């Protein structure tokens, strides 16, 4: 397990959904987690130290755990399946340690309120890194497909020009010269990372 800290909240640039960023103080690795707007609000309150006159859900949960003579001792993000993260809230009672399944955002909110550790399984960090890499590869492949489609359209335009008997030599217009250069550049992949 890798101990992590909440590095901050931000918005996902693509979906505009809130993200909580966990970062390892030891090696700088990070884990961005998509969360809902209500969870983002709950995390914002605790990160800013804002005291509300009445308890929110995570405050209530923490108070309930304490009233039952237990203590929150940590949260662990333990798995990722089909893009969904799974976590466990760790509670200690006289009988021993109890693991309660929870969403990572809820576990993080409770852990921050209780002042306990947030840890992420090494395999989850590895899988999340692989998923981010795959997203970049898909984006690169999509850009390559767009460039290829543009190149095909340009090739068709130039082929049509030839079919109408227009020259493709030095006497061609500046627009045609730019078109040829663009066509040649678009046929060279900008990345070696292909799907």
PDB file of N, CA and C in Angstrom, residues 41-52 112-113:
ATOM      1  N   UNK A  41     -17.989  19.162  -2.876  1.00  0.00           N
ATOM      2  CA  UNK A  41     -18.365  20.180  -1.898  1.00  0.00           C
ATOM      3  C   UNK A  41     -17.987  19.730  -0.479  1.00  0.00           C
ATOM      4  N   UNK A  42     -18.273  18.469  -0.155  1.00  0.00           N
ATOM      5  CA  UNK A  42     -17.949  17.955   1.178  1.00  0.00           C
ATOM      6  C   UNK A  42     -16.438  17.985   1.422  1.00  0.00           C
ATOM      7  N   UNK A  43     -15.652  17.633   0.403  1.00  0.00           N
ATOM      8  CA  UNK A  43     -14.189  17.681   0.543  1.00  0.00           C
ATOM      9  C   UNK A  43     -13.697  19.119   0.661  1.00  0.00           C
ATOM     10  N   UNK A  44     -14.312  20.021  -0.075  1.00  0.00           N
ATOM     11  CA  UNK A  44     -13.915  21.427  -0.015  1.00  0.00           C
ATOM     12  C   UNK A  44     -14.100  21.984   1.396  1.00  0.00           C
ATOM     13  N   UNK A  45     -15.222  21.637   2.023  1.00  0.00           N
ATOM     14  CA  UNK A  45     -15.465  22.124   3.391  1.00  0.00           C
ATOM     15  C   UNK A  45     -14.365  21.675   4.343  1.00  0.00           C
ATOM     16  N   UNK A  46     -14.005  20.393   4.279  1.00  0.00           N
ATOM     17  CA  UNK A  46     -13.011  19.889   5.228  1.00  0.00           C
ATOM     18  C   UNK A  46     -11.607  20.394   4.881  1.00  0.00           C
ATOM     19  N   UNK A  47     -11.289  20.508   3.589  1.00  0.00           N
ATOM     20  CA  UNK A  47      -9.958  20.994   3.194  1.00  0.00           C
ATOM     21  C   UNK A  47      -9.760  22.465   3.559  1.00  0.00           C
ATOM     22  N   UNK A  48     -10.842  23.227   3.516  1.00  0.00           N
ATOM     23  CA  UNK A  48     -10.737  24.648   3.843  1.00  0.00           C
ATOM     24  C   UNK A  48     -10.885  24.906   5.343  1.00  0.00           C
ATOM     25  N   UNK A  49     -11.230  23.853   6.096  1.00  0.00           N
ATOM     26  CA  UNK A  49     -11.390  24.007   7.539  1.00  0.00           C
ATOM     27  C   UNK A  49     -12.680  24.710   7.930  1.00  0.00           C
ATOM     28  N   UNK A  50     -13.610  24.774   7.009  1.00  0.00           N
ATOM     29  CA  UNK A  50     -14.867  25.472   7.269  1.00  0.00           C
ATOM     30  C   UNK A  50     -15.737  24.650   8.222  1.00  0.00           C
ATOM     31  N   UNK A  51     -16.234  25.292   9.255  1.00  0.00           N
ATOM     32  CA  UNK A  51     -17.125  24.653  10.230  1.00  0.00           C
ATOM     33  C   UNK A  51     -18.566  25.012   9.904  1.00  0.00           C
ATOM     34  N   UNK A  52     -19.399  24.002   9.752  1.00  0.00           N
ATOM     35  CA  UNK A  52     -20.815  24.237   9.469  1.00  0.00           C
ATOM     36  C   UNK A  52     -21.615  24.084  10.765  1.00  0.00           C
ATOM     37  N   UNK A 112     -10.369  12.367   6.007  1.00  0.00           N
ATOM     38  CA  UNK A 112      -9.922  13.745   6.260  1.00  0.00           C
ATOM     39  C   UNK A 112     -10.510  14.273   7.561  1.00  0.00           C
ATOM     40  N   UNK A 113     -11.785  13.993   7.805  1.00  0.00           N
ATOM     41  CA  UNK A 113     -12.433  14.460   9.030  1.00  0.00           C
ATOM     42  C   UNK A 113     -11.844  13.776  10.264  1.00  0.00           C
TER      43      UNK A 113
END
